[in-house]
Amino acid sequence: MKKIKALYYFGTALLMIVAASCNKDFKKLVPDSGDGAGDLDYKAPKVLYLIVDGARGTSVRDAANTTNIKSLVPNSIHTWTSISDTSRNDATNWADMMTGVKKEKHNVLNNTFTGNKLDQFPVIFDLVKSVEPDFRTASFASSNLFKEKLTNGASVSESFNNNDDATKDRIVNFLTNDSASIVVGQFSNVDAAGRLAGSGFDLSFPAYKAAIEKFDTQVGEILTALRGRANYSKENWLIIVTSNRGGQFTLPPIQDDKTLFSNTNANTFTIFHNPAYKFTFIGKPFLGNTYTGKAVRFKGDPEKSVGTVSAALSPNFNFGTNQDFTVSIKVKKGKPKDTGGGDYWYEWPSILGKRNTQGWGGSTAPGNPGWDIALFYNEWRLMIQGGEGNINGEEPAGRSFSGDTWHDLTFVVERKADGFRYLRMYTDGVKGLTNRNGGSRNSPNMDDYRIPGTPNFDNNAPMRVGFSPGELNGGKGYINVQLAELKVWKAAIPEKDIQTYSCDATMDESHPYYSFLVGYWPMLDGSGNKLKDVGGPYEADMTLSGVYAWEDFTNLICSPSNTNLGTLVPKNSDIPTQILSFFNIARQDKWGLDGRVWIAN
């Protein structure tokens, strides 16, 4: 019987390994082998998931007395520079961490949970139980809000009115006696210490430092209880310790690279520990090259900072119904007035274009013909309107890009042999549409987009950079940007040349399409009220008006977007996916998960 039983287990194990190999994103740890007597002793997979609010990753890393947390590091996938959402509120980040999708899907935008879509994107307990109905799960939260909104589906769910000690004691007691496969613990007191009057989110503040060290002690007690379980030797535990977000602290200038990694509110730490994991450290990635100069800061209403080409010369930048053309601009986003959606989250403001107003401005001919580039969420949209079949307008979206560093936005309109005009959009030289041809933020479409109808780009509007009136969503529609390197070609630049030159800080006659320029404004003049056209045949200088200021800058150029950074370091929405992978539960399309799985060395 032992031989038959061993063959049965071997066959089962082989099927599991083959199934896992067919889906490389969901690799399962190979269970420990048995005693060699013919029966394979598989350890039961279990997860302990501890969330500490407001613990900056670098503060946890640098704290001397965090020995219990750091004891997990040698057998872990870990980073001190994982990233959260930039919205600064707990609910959005908790939702990311419990659903495996980001706010664009779960729509938890603030601590009221108003308008959330958690029924469409359920939490990890519901995801697991939809596949394994008998799974026993538990959540113990310091925050009553966390329990109320994000623990539906848990077999056990309790909260403790912001009392971390009570939360820890209950987890310790629960781990001693219960058989649950997933145990979640959420802690609030580190965040509370950072918010105290006279304190802040850095080790230089005694209350914050003490709270991090207290949490470490609590982690130690929980680990002791876990390892003291009667069946611990028969269990295979994935231990996750992480923070939901960081907190506000002004970095010394020498440490501030103006990327997301210098956003102290988004700086978290993440540890995935398992005895079978080898030491796997995920560090801060390469973030781009340095770009230096002096450029105008353009702002929205009431400053209305704008640069325009004269009425006499602006018609040279009309491109009618047939002409190929390409437009490229360098942009550095500052923060809008309303950062409720995130530090660089915009809704509709134009930064560049040739149309009278931003928005649609009527749906009857001729409408509001022309084009402009508008900022929308963390992406950008090309607003197109005018011409037969295009009176109502189009708004294809390009890839997302980060704030407070420089990025290149380029679009190409090309008339092809079939008589239609097609659009290509590039962000830092990388092609992609996120709302056309089936594209999305997480999976941009790489095909050319056929613009409907016969778009007509002729109008009497000035060629413009900066502010444009129109459809703007309050403080989220207030521009705060620096612009540079505006180029307009009367040609469809090939993709290979866009990829080669998009992140260059300047342009000269070595560019293969230099002779096709109809306007080139470096926009780094440094003073005065003119933006010189130095490359086109029309000498179409722009005149600045409104309230504006020339500002020095030394920043990175073409640094990865927040979306791309999410593939380079762990993010909050990765954690549910990691848990599902550990249990060998395959991702289902209907879940729409945004997370990825991190594999140990």
mmCIF file of N, CA, C and O in Angstrom, residues 423-498:
data_model
loop_
_atom_site.group_PDB
_atom_site.id
_atom_site.type_symbol
_atom_site.label_atom_id
_atom_site.label_comp_id
_atom_site.label_asym_id
_atom_site.label_seq_id
_atom_site.Cartn_x
_atom_site.Cartn_y
_atom_site.Cartn_z
ATOM 1 N N LEU A 423 -2.973 57.526 -36.524
ATOM 2 C CA LEU A 423 -2.303 58.185 -35.400
ATOM 3 C C LEU A 423 -1.377 57.212 -34.689
ATOM 4 O O LEU A 423 -1.728 56.042 -34.457
ATOM 5 N N ARG A 424 -0.184 57.731 -34.343
ATOM 6 C CA ARG A 424 0.727 57.028 -33.428
ATOM 7 C C ARG A 424 1.061 57.970 -32.278
ATOM 8 O O ARG A 424 1.272 59.164 -32.502
ATOM 9 N N MET A 425 1.121 57.447 -31.043
ATOM 10 C CA MET A 425 1.460 58.253 -29.872
ATOM 11 C C MET A 425 2.612 57.595 -29.125
ATOM 12 O O MET A 425 2.605 56.375 -28.905
ATOM 13 N N TYR A 426 3.594 58.417 -28.720
ATOM 14 C CA TYR A 426 4.799 57.915 -28.062
ATOM 15 C C TYR A 426 5.046 58.686 -26.767
ATOM 16 O O TYR A 426 4.981 59.919 -26.748
ATOM 17 N N THR A 427 5.353 57.972 -25.724
ATOM 18 C CA THR A 427 5.733 58.561 -24.440
ATOM 19 C C THR A 427 7.163 58.141 -24.145
ATOM 20 O O THR A 427 7.446 56.949 -24.002
ATOM 21 N N ASP A 428 8.074 59.112 -24.141
ATOM 22 C CA ASP A 428 9.509 58.813 -23.999
ATOM 23 C C ASP A 428 9.962 57.807 -25.064
ATOM 24 O O ASP A 428 10.785 56.922 -24.804
ATOM 25 N N GLY A 429 9.410 57.964 -26.253
ATOM 26 C CA GLY A 429 9.821 57.117 -27.363
ATOM 27 C C GLY A 429 9.171 55.750 -27.408
ATOM 28 O O GLY A 429 9.460 54.954 -28.306
ATOM 29 N N VAL A 430 8.276 55.469 -26.462
ATOM 30 C CA VAL A 430 7.618 54.160 -26.407
ATOM 31 C C VAL A 430 6.193 54.310 -26.911
ATOM 32 O O VAL A 430 5.393 55.069 -26.355
ATOM 33 N N LYS A 431 5.877 53.591 -27.961
ATOM 34 C CA LYS A 431 4.558 53.686 -28.582
ATOM 35 C C LYS A 431 3.498 53.056 -27.693
ATOM 36 O O LYS A 431 3.766 52.114 -26.949
ATOM 37 N N GLY A 432 2.264 53.564 -27.785
ATOM 38 C CA GLY A 432 1.182 52.914 -27.062
ATOM 39 C C GLY A 432 -0.040 53.793 -26.897
ATOM 40 O O GLY A 432 0.066 54.977 -26.582
ATOM 41 N N LEU A 433 -1.212 53.200 -27.131
ATOM 42 C CA LEU A 433 -2.505 53.837 -26.882
ATOM 43 C C LEU A 433 -3.189 53.095 -25.741
ATOM 44 O O LEU A 433 -3.242 51.862 -25.737
ATOM 45 N N THR A 434 -3.729 53.847 -24.786
ATOM 46 C CA THR A 434 -4.305 53.208 -23.612
ATOM 47 C C THR A 434 -5.824 53.223 -23.597
ATOM 48 O O THR A 434 -6.424 52.723 -22.648
ATOM 49 N N ASN A 435 -6.465 53.771 -24.625
ATOM 50 C CA ASN A 435 -7.931 53.769 -24.663
ATOM 51 C C ASN A 435 -8.487 53.549 -26.071
ATOM 52 O O ASN A 435 -9.653 53.836 -26.316
ATOM 53 N N ARG A 436 -7.679 53.061 -26.977
ATOM 54 C CA ARG A 436 -8.122 52.771 -28.338
ATOM 55 C C ARG A 436 -7.541 51.427 -28.781
ATOM 56 O O ARG A 436 -6.531 50.965 -28.244
ATOM 57 N N ASN A 437 -8.195 50.814 -29.768
ATOM 58 C CA ASN A 437 -7.742 49.515 -30.309
ATOM 59 C C ASN A 437 -7.641 48.442 -29.229
ATOM 60 O O ASN A 437 -6.831 47.518 -29.325
ATOM 61 N N GLY A 438 -8.441 48.569 -28.161
ATOM 62 C CA GLY A 438 -8.398 47.582 -27.088
ATOM 63 C C GLY A 438 -7.287 47.804 -26.081
ATOM 64 O O GLY A 438 -7.089 46.973 -25.183
ATOM 65 N N GLY A 439 -6.554 48.911 -26.194
ATOM 66 C CA GLY A 439 -5.479 49.180 -25.254
ATOM 67 C C GLY A 439 -6.005 49.607 -23.891
ATOM 68 O O GLY A 439 -7.131 50.086 -23.751
ATOM 69 N N SER A 440 -5.166 49.459 -22.869
ATOM 70 C CA SER A 440 -5.506 49.868 -21.509
ATOM 71 C C SER A 440 -4.263 50.434 -20.842
ATOM 72 O O SER A 440 -3.155 50.358 -21.384
ATOM 73 N N ARG A 441 -4.429 50.977 -19.648
ATOM 74 C CA ARG A 441 -3.279 51.533 -18.927
ATOM 75 C C ARG A 441 -2.224 50.469 -18.669
ATOM 76 O O ARG A 441 -1.033 50.736 -18.752
ATOM 77 N N ASN A 442 -2.656 49.283 -18.332
ATOM 78 C CA ASN A 442 -1.709 48.222 -18.014
ATOM 79 C C ASN A 442 -1.211 47.478 -19.241
ATOM 80 O O ASN A 442 -0.184 46.816 -19.184
ATOM 81 N N SER A 443 -1.940 47.600 -20.346
ATOM 82 C CA SER A 443 -1.556 46.898 -21.567
ATOM 83 C C SER A 443 -1.844 47.772 -22.781
ATOM 84 O O SER A 443 -2.814 47.543 -23.517
ATOM 85 N N PRO A 444 -1.007 48.796 -23.017
ATOM 86 C CA PRO A 444 -1.241 49.696 -24.158
ATOM 87 C C PRO A 444 -1.200 48.952 -25.483
ATOM 88 O O PRO A 444 -0.450 47.996 -25.662
ATOM 89 N N ASN A 445 -2.041 49.418 -26.419
ATOM 90 C CA ASN A 445 -2.055 48.842 -27.754
ATOM 91 C C ASN A 445 -0.972 49.483 -28.608
ATOM 92 O O ASN A 445 -0.770 50.698 -28.570
ATOM 93 N N MET A 446 -0.287 48.679 -29.401
ATOM 94 C CA MET A 446 0.859 49.159 -30.172
ATOM 95 C C MET A 446 0.529 49.415 -31.638
ATOM 96 O O MET A 446 1.404 49.807 -32.409
ATOM 97 N N ASP A 447 -0.710 49.201 -32.041
ATOM 98 C CA ASP A 447 -1.077 49.402 -33.451
ATOM 99 C C ASP A 447 -1.334 50.880 -33.745
ATOM 100 O O ASP A 447 -1.694 51.658 -32.858
ATOM 101 N N ASP A 448 -1.192 51.255 -35.011
ATOM 102 C CA ASP A 448 -1.606 52.587 -35.447
ATOM 103 C C ASP A 448 -3.132 52.684 -35.324
ATOM 104 O O ASP A 448 -3.847 51.709 -35.580
ATOM 105 N N TYR A 449 -3.619 53.859 -34.959
ATOM 106 C CA TYR A 449 -5.052 54.057 -34.782
ATOM 107 C C TYR A 449 -5.616 54.838 -35.963
ATOM 108 O O TYR A 449 -5.163 55.945 -36.260
ATOM 109 N N ARG A 450 -6.607 54.266 -36.643
ATOM 110 C CA ARG A 450 -7.242 54.958 -37.761
ATOM 111 C C ARG A 450 -8.221 55.993 -37.217
ATOM 112 O O ARG A 450 -9.185 55.658 -36.543
ATOM 113 N N ILE A 451 -7.941 57.272 -37.518
ATOM 114 C CA ILE A 451 -8.797 58.356 -37.048
ATOM 115 C C ILE A 451 -10.094 58.321 -37.847
ATOM 116 O O ILE A 451 -10.070 58.313 -39.086
ATOM 117 N N PRO A 452 -11.251 58.303 -37.183
ATOM 118 C CA PRO A 452 -12.517 58.214 -37.924
ATOM 119 C C PRO A 452 -12.735 59.420 -38.832
ATOM 120 O O PRO A 452 -12.286 60.536 -38.559
ATOM 121 N N GLY A 453 -13.477 59.185 -39.897
ATOM 122 C CA GLY A 453 -13.878 60.254 -40.795
ATOM 123 C C GLY A 453 -12.717 60.856 -41.565
ATOM 124 O O GLY A 453 -11.716 60.205 -41.848
ATOM 125 N N THR A 454 -12.870 62.136 -41.885
ATOM 126 C CA THR A 454 -11.834 62.882 -42.595
ATOM 127 C C THR A 454 -11.459 64.085 -41.738
ATOM 128 O O THR A 454 -11.965 65.196 -41.944
ATOM 129 N N PRO A 455 -10.604 63.896 -40.749
ATOM 130 C CA PRO A 455 -10.282 65.000 -39.841
ATOM 131 C C PRO A 455 -9.636 66.167 -40.575
ATOM 132 O O PRO A 455 -8.806 65.983 -41.465
ATOM 133 N N ASN A 456 -10.045 67.372 -40.183
ATOM 134 C CA ASN A 456 -9.524 68.591 -40.788
ATOM 135 C C ASN A 456 -8.886 69.432 -39.687
ATOM 136 O O ASN A 456 -9.553 69.826 -38.729
ATOM 137 N N PHE A 457 -7.588 69.680 -39.801
ATOM 138 C CA PHE A 457 -6.858 70.384 -38.763
ATOM 139 C C PHE A 457 -6.674 71.873 -39.067
ATOM 140 O O PHE A 457 -5.833 72.541 -38.456
ATOM 141 N N ASP A 458 -7.425 72.395 -40.000
ATOM 142 C CA ASP A 458 -7.342 73.827 -40.318
ATOM 143 C C ASP A 458 -8.249 74.633 -39.397
ATOM 144 O O ASP A 458 -9.382 74.234 -39.100
ATOM 145 N N ASN A 459 -7.748 75.788 -38.946
ATOM 146 C CA ASN A 459 -8.559 76.696 -38.130
ATOM 147 C C ASN A 459 -7.863 78.050 -38.082
ATOM 148 O O ASN A 459 -6.773 78.235 -38.644
ATOM 149 N N ASN A 460 -8.474 79.010 -37.406
ATOM 150 C CA ASN A 460 -7.895 80.347 -37.247
ATOM 151 C C ASN A 460 -7.268 80.540 -35.872
ATOM 152 O O ASN A 460 -6.928 81.664 -35.504
ATOM 153 N N ALA A 461 -7.116 79.447 -35.117
ATOM 154 C CA ALA A 461 -6.556 79.550 -33.768
ATOM 155 C C ALA A 461 -5.052 79.761 -33.840
ATOM 156 O O ALA A 461 -4.390 79.334 -34.797
ATOM 157 N N PRO A 462 -4.465 80.397 -32.821
ATOM 158 C CA PRO A 462 -3.011 80.550 -32.794
ATOM 159 C C PRO A 462 -2.325 79.246 -32.422
ATOM 160 O O PRO A 462 -2.895 78.420 -31.706
ATOM 161 N N MET A 463 -1.128 79.042 -32.913
ATOM 162 C CA MET A 463 -0.268 77.981 -32.409
ATOM 163 C C MET A 463 0.152 78.400 -31.009
ATOM 164 O O MET A 463 0.614 79.524 -30.796
ATOM 165 N N ARG A 464 0.006 77.489 -30.018
ATOM 166 C CA ARG A 464 0.084 77.904 -28.617
ATOM 167 C C ARG A 464 0.794 76.871 -27.755
ATOM 168 O O ARG A 464 0.706 75.662 -27.991
ATOM 169 N N VAL A 465 1.467 77.364 -26.696
ATOM 170 C CA VAL A 465 1.909 76.534 -25.579
ATOM 171 C C VAL A 465 1.357 77.151 -24.297
ATOM 172 O O VAL A 465 1.226 78.370 -24.186
ATOM 173 N N GLY A 466 1.017 76.297 -23.322
ATOM 174 C CA GLY A 466 0.525 76.800 -22.045
ATOM 175 C C GLY A 466 -0.983 76.804 -21.960
ATOM 176 O O GLY A 466 -1.672 75.981 -22.564
ATOM 177 N N PHE A 467 -1.499 77.758 -21.201
ATOM 178 C CA PHE A 467 -2.911 77.784 -20.818
ATOM 179 C C PHE A 467 -3.859 77.902 -21.999
ATOM 180 O O PHE A 467 -3.616 78.639 -22.956
ATOM 181 N N SER A 468 -4.962 77.157 -21.892
ATOM 182 C CA SER A 468 -6.086 77.329 -22.803
ATOM 183 C C SER A 468 -7.362 77.226 -21.986
ATOM 184 O O SER A 468 -7.478 76.338 -21.139
ATOM 185 N N PRO A 469 -8.334 78.106 -22.203
ATOM 186 C CA PRO A 469 -9.602 77.983 -21.487
ATOM 187 C C PRO A 469 -10.388 76.805 -22.023
ATOM 188 O O PRO A 469 -10.082 76.249 -23.076
ATOM 189 N N GLY A 470 -11.445 76.427 -21.304
ATOM 190 C CA GLY A 470 -12.298 75.361 -21.787
ATOM 191 C C GLY A 470 -12.731 74.436 -20.679
ATOM 192 O O GLY A 470 -12.949 74.857 -19.545
ATOM 193 N N GLU A 471 -12.855 73.153 -21.008
ATOM 194 C CA GLU A 471 -13.368 72.162 -20.068
ATOM 195 C C GLU A 471 -12.266 71.710 -19.117
ATOM 196 O O GLU A 471 -11.448 70.864 -19.448
ATOM 197 N N LEU A 472 -12.247 72.285 -17.920
ATOM 198 C CA LEU A 472 -11.238 71.973 -16.919
ATOM 199 C C LEU A 472 -11.958 71.601 -15.629
ATOM 200 O O LEU A 472 -12.939 72.237 -15.254
ATOM 201 N N ASN A 473 -11.465 70.578 -14.952
ATOM 202 C CA ASN A 473 -12.143 70.106 -13.749
ATOM 203 C C ASN A 473 -11.527 70.726 -12.502
ATOM 204 O O ASN A 473 -10.718 70.120 -11.814
ATOM 205 N N GLY A 474 -11.899 71.961 -12.214
ATOM 206 C CA GLY A 474 -11.484 72.630 -10.986
ATOM 207 C C GLY A 474 -9.984 72.620 -10.786
ATOM 208 O O GLY A 474 -9.199 72.845 -11.717
ATOM 209 N N GLY A 475 -9.559 72.365 -9.538
ATOM 210 C CA GLY A 475 -8.134 72.366 -9.206
ATOM 211 C C GLY A 475 -7.352 71.284 -9.894
ATOM 212 O O GLY A 475 -6.135 71.408 -10.079
ATOM 213 N N LYS A 476 -8.024 70.201 -10.324
ATOM 214 C CA LYS A 476 -7.335 69.147 -11.073
ATOM 215 C C LYS A 476 -7.100 69.565 -12.523
ATOM 216 O O LYS A 476 -6.357 68.919 -13.244
ATOM 217 N N GLY A 477 -7.758 70.649 -12.940
ATOM 218 C CA GLY A 477 -7.573 71.148 -14.297
ATOM 219 C C GLY A 477 -6.671 72.363 -14.368
ATOM 220 O O GLY A 477 -6.608 73.024 -15.409
ATOM 221 N N TYR A 478 -5.962 72.645 -13.287
ATOM 222 C CA TYR A 478 -5.068 73.802 -13.217
ATOM 223 C C TYR A 478 -3.665 73.358 -13.609
ATOM 224 O O TYR A 478 -3.034 72.561 -12.908
ATOM 225 N N ILE A 479 -3.158 73.855 -14.755
ATOM 226 C CA ILE A 479 -1.832 73.401 -15.183
ATOM 227 C C ILE A 479 -0.739 74.028 -14.317
ATOM 228 O O ILE A 479 -0.845 75.156 -13.844
ATOM 229 N N ASN A 480 0.314 73.272 -14.142
ATOM 230 C CA ASN A 480 1.517 73.714 -13.442
ATOM 231 C C ASN A 480 2.664 72.937 -14.058
ATOM 232 O O ASN A 480 3.071 71.894 -13.553
ATOM 233 N N VAL A 481 3.170 73.427 -15.192
ATOM 234 C CA VAL A 481 4.123 72.653 -15.980
ATOM 235 C C VAL A 481 5.248 73.539 -16.497
ATOM 236 O O VAL A 481 5.089 74.748 -16.663
ATOM 237 N N GLN A 482 6.383 72.910 -16.752
ATOM 238 C CA GLN A 482 7.438 73.508 -17.565
ATOM 239 C C GLN A 482 7.483 72.758 -18.892
ATOM 240 O O GLN A 482 7.274 71.534 -18.926
ATOM 241 N N LEU A 483 7.742 73.475 -19.972
ATOM 242 C CA LEU A 483 7.758 72.898 -21.309
ATOM 243 C C LEU A 483 9.062 73.260 -22.011
ATOM 244 O O LEU A 483 9.631 74.326 -21.767
ATOM 245 N N ALA A 484 9.506 72.390 -22.894
ATOM 246 C CA ALA A 484 10.739 72.648 -23.650
ATOM 247 C C ALA A 484 10.737 71.791 -24.914
ATOM 248 O O ALA A 484 9.950 70.860 -25.064
ATOM 249 N N GLU A 485 11.635 72.146 -25.831
ATOM 250 C CA GLU A 485 11.903 71.336 -27.023
ATOM 251 C C GLU A 485 10.643 71.013 -27.813
ATOM 252 O O GLU A 485 10.361 69.855 -28.136
ATOM 253 N N LEU A 486 9.887 72.044 -28.160
ATOM 254 C CA LEU A 486 8.728 71.850 -29.029
ATOM 255 C C LEU A 486 9.192 71.792 -30.476
ATOM 256 O O LEU A 486 9.874 72.695 -30.960
ATOM 257 N N LYS A 487 8.817 70.724 -31.167
ATOM 258 C CA LYS A 487 9.185 70.531 -32.568
ATOM 259 C C LYS A 487 7.928 70.156 -33.355
ATOM 260 O O LYS A 487 7.138 69.327 -32.908
ATOM 261 N N VAL A 488 7.776 70.765 -34.526
ATOM 262 C CA VAL A 488 6.672 70.428 -35.422
ATOM 263 C C VAL A 488 7.269 70.142 -36.798
ATOM 264 O O VAL A 488 7.978 70.988 -37.365
ATOM 265 N N TRP A 489 7.001 68.946 -37.313
ATOM 266 C CA TRP A 489 7.481 68.555 -38.629
ATOM 267 C C TRP A 489 6.307 68.412 -39.590
ATOM 268 O O TRP A 489 5.246 67.912 -39.192
ATOM 269 N N LYS A 490 6.499 68.760 -40.811
ATOM 270 C CA LYS A 490 5.517 68.479 -41.859
ATOM 271 C C LYS A 490 5.923 67.160 -42.507
ATOM 272 O O LYS A 490 6.282 67.071 -43.696
ATOM 273 N N ALA A 491 5.865 66.115 -41.703
ATOM 274 C CA ALA A 491 6.241 64.762 -42.131
ATOM 275 C C ALA A 491 5.837 63.803 -41.029
ATOM 276 O O ALA A 491 5.716 64.187 -39.853
ATOM 277 N N ALA A 492 5.619 62.544 -41.395
ATOM 278 C CA ALA A 492 5.349 61.488 -40.415
ATOM 279 C C ALA A 492 6.685 60.839 -40.053
ATOM 280 O O ALA A 492 7.240 60.053 -40.821
ATOM 281 N N ILE A 493 7.228 61.186 -38.895
ATOM 282 C CA ILE A 493 8.539 60.666 -38.493
ATOM 283 C C ILE A 493 8.439 59.168 -38.240
ATOM 284 O O ILE A 493 7.540 58.717 -37.522
ATOM 285 N N PRO A 494 9.327 58.364 -38.805
ATOM 286 C CA PRO A 494 9.281 56.916 -38.585
ATOM 287 C C PRO A 494 9.556 56.564 -37.117
ATOM 288 O O PRO A 494 10.235 57.291 -36.387
ATOM 289 N N GLU A 495 9.056 55.434 -36.723
ATOM 290 C CA GLU A 495 9.170 55.018 -35.318
ATOM 291 C C GLU A 495 10.624 54.897 -34.865
ATOM 292 O O GLU A 495 10.976 55.297 -33.761
ATOM 293 N N LYS A 496 11.487 54.352 -35.704
ATOM 294 C CA LYS A 496 12.876 54.149 -35.287
ATOM 295 C C LYS A 496 13.556 55.481 -34.960
ATOM 296 O O LYS A 496 14.386 55.552 -34.043
ATOM 297 N N ASP A 497 13.190 56.533 -35.669
ATOM 298 C CA ASP A 497 13.792 57.833 -35.398
ATOM 299 C C ASP A 497 13.198 58.471 -34.145
ATOM 300 O O ASP A 497 13.905 59.162 -33.396
ATOM 301 N N ILE A 498 11.930 58.252 -33.898
ATOM 302 C CA ILE A 498 11.345 58.743 -32.649
ATOM 303 C C ILE A 498 12.007 58.057 -31.466
ATOM 304 O O ILE A 498 12.369 58.696 -30.472
#
